[in-house]
Coordinates of C-alpha atoms in Angstrom, one line a residue:
X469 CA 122.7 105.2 89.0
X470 CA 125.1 103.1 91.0
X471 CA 124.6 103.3 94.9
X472 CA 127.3 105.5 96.9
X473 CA 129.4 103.2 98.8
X474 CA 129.2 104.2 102.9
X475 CA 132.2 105.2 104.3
X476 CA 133.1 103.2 107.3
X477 CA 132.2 106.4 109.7
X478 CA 128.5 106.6 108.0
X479 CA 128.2 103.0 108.6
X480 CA 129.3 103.4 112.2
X481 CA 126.4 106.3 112.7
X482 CA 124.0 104.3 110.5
X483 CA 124.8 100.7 112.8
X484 CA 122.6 101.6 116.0
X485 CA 119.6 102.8 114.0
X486 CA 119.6 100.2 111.8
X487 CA 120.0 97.7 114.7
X488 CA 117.0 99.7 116.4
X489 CA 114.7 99.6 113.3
X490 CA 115.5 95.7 113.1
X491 CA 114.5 95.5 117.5
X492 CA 111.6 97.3 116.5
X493 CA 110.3 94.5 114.2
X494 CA 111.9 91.5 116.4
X495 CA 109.9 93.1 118.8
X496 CA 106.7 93.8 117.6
X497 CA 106.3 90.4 116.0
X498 CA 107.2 88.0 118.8
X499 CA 107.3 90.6 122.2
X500 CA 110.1 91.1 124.4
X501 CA 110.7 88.3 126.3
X502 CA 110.3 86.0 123.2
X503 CA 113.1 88.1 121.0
X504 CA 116.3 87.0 120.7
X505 CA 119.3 89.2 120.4
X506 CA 120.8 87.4 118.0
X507 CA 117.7 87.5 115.4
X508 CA 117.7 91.3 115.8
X509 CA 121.6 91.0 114.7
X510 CA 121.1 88.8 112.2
X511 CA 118.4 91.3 110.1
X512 CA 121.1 94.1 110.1
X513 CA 123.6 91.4 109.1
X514 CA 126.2 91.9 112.3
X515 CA 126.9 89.8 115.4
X516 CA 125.3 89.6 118.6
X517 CA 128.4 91.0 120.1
X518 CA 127.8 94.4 117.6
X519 CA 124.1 94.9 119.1
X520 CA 125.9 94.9 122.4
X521 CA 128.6 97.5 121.5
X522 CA 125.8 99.9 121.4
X523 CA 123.4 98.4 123.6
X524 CA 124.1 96.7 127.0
X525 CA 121.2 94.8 127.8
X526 CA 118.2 93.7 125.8
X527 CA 116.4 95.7 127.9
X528 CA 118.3 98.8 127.4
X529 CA 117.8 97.7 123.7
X530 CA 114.2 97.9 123.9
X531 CA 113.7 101.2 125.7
X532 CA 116.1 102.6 123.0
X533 CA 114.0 101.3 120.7
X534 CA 110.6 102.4 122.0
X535 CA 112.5 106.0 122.1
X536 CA 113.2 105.8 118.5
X537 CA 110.2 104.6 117.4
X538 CA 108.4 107.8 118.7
X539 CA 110.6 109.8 117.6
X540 CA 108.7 110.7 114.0
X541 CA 105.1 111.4 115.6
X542 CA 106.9 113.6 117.9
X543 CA 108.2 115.5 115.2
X544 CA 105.2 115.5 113.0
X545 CA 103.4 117.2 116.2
X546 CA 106.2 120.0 117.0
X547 CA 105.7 120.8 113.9
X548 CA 102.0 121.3 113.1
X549 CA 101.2 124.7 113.4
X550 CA 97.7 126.5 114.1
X551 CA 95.2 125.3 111.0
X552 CA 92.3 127.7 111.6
X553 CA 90.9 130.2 113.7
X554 CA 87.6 128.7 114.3
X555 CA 87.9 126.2 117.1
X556 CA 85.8 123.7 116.1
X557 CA 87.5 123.6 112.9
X558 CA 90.5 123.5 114.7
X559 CA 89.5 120.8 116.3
X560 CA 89.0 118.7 113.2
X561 CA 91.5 119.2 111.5
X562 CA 93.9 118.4 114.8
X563 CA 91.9 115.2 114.6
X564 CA 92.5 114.4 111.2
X565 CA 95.8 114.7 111.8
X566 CA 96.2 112.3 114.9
X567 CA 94.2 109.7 112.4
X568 CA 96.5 109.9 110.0
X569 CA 100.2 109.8 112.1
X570 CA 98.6 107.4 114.6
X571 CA 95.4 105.4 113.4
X572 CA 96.7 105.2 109.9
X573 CA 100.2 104.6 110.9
X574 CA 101.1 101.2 111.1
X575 CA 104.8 101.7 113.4
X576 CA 102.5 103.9 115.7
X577 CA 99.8 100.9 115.9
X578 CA 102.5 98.7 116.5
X579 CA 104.1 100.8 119.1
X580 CA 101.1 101.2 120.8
X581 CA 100.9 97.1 121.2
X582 CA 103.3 96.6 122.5
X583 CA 103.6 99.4 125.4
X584 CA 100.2 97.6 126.2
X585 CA 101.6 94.4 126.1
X586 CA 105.0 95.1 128.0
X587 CA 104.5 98.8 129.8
X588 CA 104.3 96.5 133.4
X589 CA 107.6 95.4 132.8
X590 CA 109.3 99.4 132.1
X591 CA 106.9 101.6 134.1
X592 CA 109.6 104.6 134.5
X593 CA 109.9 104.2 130.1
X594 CA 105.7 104.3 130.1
X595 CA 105.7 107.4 132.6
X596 CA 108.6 108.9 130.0
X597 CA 106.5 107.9 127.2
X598 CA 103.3 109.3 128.3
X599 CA 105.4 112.9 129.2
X600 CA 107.0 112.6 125.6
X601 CA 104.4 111.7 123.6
X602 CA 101.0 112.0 125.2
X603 CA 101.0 114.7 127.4
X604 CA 101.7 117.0 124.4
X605 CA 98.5 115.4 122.3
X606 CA 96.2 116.5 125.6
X607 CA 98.4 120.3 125.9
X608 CA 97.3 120.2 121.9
X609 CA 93.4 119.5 122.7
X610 CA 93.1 121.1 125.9
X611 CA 94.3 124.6 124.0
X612 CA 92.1 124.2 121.5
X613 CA 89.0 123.6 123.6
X614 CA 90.3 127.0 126.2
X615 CA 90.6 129.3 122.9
X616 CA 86.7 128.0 122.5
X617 CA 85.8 129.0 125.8
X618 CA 87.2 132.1 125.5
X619 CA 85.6 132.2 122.1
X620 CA 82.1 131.3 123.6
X621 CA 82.1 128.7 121.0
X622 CA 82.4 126.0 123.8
X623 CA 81.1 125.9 126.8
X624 CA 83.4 124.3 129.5
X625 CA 86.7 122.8 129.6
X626 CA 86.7 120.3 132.8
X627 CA 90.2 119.4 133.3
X628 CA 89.7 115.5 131.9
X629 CA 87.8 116.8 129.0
X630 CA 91.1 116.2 126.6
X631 CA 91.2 112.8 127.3
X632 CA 87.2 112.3 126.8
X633 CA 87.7 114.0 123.4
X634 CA 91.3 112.0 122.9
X635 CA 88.7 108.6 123.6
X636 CA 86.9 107.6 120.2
X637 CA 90.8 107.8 118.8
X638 CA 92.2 105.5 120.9
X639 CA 89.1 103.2 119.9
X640 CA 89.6 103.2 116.7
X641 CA 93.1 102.8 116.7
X642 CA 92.5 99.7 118.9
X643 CA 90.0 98.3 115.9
X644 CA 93.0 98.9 113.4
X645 CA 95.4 97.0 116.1
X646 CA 93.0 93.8 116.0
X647 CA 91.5 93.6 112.5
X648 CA 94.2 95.5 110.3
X649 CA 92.9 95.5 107.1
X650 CA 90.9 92.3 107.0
X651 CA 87.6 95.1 108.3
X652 CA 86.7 98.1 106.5
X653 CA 87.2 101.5 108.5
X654 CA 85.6 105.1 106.6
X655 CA 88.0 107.1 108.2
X656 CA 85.8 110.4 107.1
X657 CA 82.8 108.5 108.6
X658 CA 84.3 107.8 112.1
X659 CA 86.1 111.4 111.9
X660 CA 82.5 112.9 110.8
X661 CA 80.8 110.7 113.8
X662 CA 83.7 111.4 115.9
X663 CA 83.0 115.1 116.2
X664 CA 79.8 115.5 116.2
X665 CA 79.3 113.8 119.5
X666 CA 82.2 116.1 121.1
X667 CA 80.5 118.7 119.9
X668 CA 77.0 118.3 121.0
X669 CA 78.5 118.4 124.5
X670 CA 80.7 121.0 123.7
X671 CA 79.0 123.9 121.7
X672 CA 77.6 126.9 123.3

């Protein structure tokens, strides 16, 4: 089946994402101060004068981007919905799911690179990131850990605790970020491994 031609108003709404999906390799493979405007234009096939329609600066460019990168995990987690009753399996299976949409995911690897590599340079995007993206993942955790007190399945909830529990993730993810795929990783191994040490400081 022959591919609909675009009009030229679907193109116009299509141009800024495609240009942002293009800054989001550009920028992942060479960082920000080493991409070029131009080589971001040239994968979506426009001029460097078109990337500046929509985007004044390079650096307004790259926050968009960051924004729009983001945007699919932020989705993913507005939209998972309670999984079981039982806290600890709760737990698990919120775990699983951050493996899979950030561990496994190789934009949200990426992503998380380069906020690493260039978050001194946008600290008020960083602050907006952490609000957007992180803070949520912790208000996820930290619920499921005060339903278990409550439950008397767990036996505190300190106010850091999330982030303790959020830890071995990050860790993981990191191990993804520098050997890819070169170094095995048993993803129901490190999940397995990962809970039961949260949960012999955890259980009642």
């Amino acid at each position: 089946m022959a591919k609909t031609k675009l009009t030229r108003a679907e193109q116009k709404i299509q141009r800024p994402l495609q240009i942002l999906d293009a800054a989001f390799e550009e920028f992942t493979q060479r960082g920000f101060a080493a991409t070029r405007v131009e080589d971001i234009a040239e994968r979506v096939g426009v001029t460097k004068g078109t990337v500046y329609v929509y985007f004044e600066t390079k650096e307004a460019l790259f926050e968009a981007m960051v924004k729009h990168a983001s945007v699919p995990f932020q989705e993913a987690l507005s939209a998972y919905g309670r999984k079981s009753d039982d806290p600890v399996e709760e737990l698990r299976l919120l775990l699983e799911f951050l493996f899979d949409t950030l561990v496994d995911n190789r934009r949200m690897r990426e992503l998380f690179r380069l906020i690493v590599a260039e978050g001194a340079k946008f600290p008020d995007l960083i602050d907006q990131h952490h609000d957007t993206l992180i803070a949520p993942v912790f208000a996820r955790i930290h619920m499921i850990l005060e339903e278990g007190v409550a439950k008397k399945r767990f036996r505190a909830n300190p106010p850091e605790l999330a982030k303790v529990v959020m830890s071995p993730m990050v860790g993981t993810l990191v191990f993804r970020l520098i050997f890819d795929d070169r170094r095995s990783l048993d993803k129901h191994a490190v999940l397995t491994i990962h809970l039961e040490l949260i949960m012999r400081g955890l259980l009642a």
